[in-house]
Tab-separated table of C-alpha atoms in Angstrom:
chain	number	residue	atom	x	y	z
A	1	UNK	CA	4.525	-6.961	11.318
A	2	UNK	CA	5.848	-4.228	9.099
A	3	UNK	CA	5.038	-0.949	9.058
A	4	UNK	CA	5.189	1.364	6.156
A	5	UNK	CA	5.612	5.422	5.931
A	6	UNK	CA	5.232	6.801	2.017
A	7	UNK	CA	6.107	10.228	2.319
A	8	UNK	CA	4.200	10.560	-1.349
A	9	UNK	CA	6.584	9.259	-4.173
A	10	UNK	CA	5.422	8.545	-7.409
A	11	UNK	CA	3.419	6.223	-8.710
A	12	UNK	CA	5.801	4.126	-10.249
A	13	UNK	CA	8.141	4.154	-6.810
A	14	UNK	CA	5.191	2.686	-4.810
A	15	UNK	CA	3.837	0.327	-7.355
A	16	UNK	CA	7.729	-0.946	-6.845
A	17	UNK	CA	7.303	-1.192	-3.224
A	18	UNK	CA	4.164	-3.260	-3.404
A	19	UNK	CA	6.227	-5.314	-6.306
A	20	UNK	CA	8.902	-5.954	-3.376
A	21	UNK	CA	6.576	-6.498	-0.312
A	22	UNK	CA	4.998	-9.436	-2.467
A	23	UNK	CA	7.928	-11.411	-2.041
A	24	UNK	CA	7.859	-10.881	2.214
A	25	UNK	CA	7.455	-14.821	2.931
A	26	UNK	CA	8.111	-16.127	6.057
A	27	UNK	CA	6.776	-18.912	8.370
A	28	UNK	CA	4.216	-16.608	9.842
A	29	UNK	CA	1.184	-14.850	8.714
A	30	UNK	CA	2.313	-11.175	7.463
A	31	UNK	CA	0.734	-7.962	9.329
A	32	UNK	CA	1.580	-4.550	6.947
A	33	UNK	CA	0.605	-1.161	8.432
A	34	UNK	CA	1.136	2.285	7.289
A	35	UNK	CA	0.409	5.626	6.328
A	36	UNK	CA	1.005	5.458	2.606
A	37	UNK	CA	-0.504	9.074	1.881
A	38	UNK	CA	-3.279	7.849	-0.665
A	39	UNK	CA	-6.649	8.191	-0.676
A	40	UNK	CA	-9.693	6.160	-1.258
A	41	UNK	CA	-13.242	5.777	-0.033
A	42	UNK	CA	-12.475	2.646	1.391
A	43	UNK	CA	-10.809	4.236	4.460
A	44	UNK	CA	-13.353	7.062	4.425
A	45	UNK	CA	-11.835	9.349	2.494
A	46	UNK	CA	-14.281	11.455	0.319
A	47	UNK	CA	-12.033	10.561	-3.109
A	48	UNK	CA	-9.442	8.109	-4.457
A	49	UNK	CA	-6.050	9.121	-5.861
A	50	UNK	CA	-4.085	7.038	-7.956
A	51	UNK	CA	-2.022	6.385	-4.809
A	52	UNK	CA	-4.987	5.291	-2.958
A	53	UNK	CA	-6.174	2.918	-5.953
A	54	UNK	CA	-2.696	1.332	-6.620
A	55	UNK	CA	-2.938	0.205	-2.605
A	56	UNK	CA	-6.568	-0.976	-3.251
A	57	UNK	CA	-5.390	-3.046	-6.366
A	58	UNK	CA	-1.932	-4.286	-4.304
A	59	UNK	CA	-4.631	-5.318	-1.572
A	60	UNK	CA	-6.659	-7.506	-3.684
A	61	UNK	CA	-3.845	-9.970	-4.886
């Protein structure tokens, strides 16, 4: 399991992040949590950020 705080970096810093946790492999399934300050409809929020799409789009690879 691995749990994830953004404390609201840029764009480019968190598209990094998701570059990174990508290559997490391991002989076990993979559990991320987090609060990565983005917003998106998907977790009920009323809009989407660009922070909140860029974990939607990290999400579906």
């Amino acid at each position: 399991m691995v749990s994830i705080y953004s404390r609201g970096c840029d764009l480019e810093t968190l598209n990094g992040l998701f570059k990174e946790l990508r290559t997490i492999k391991g002989p076990y399934d993979v559990i991320f949590t987090g609060d990565f300050n983005a917003h998106h409809p998907a977790w009920g929020s009323n809009n989407s950020d660009a922070e909140g799409r860029a974990v939607i789009e990290w999400l579906d690879k």
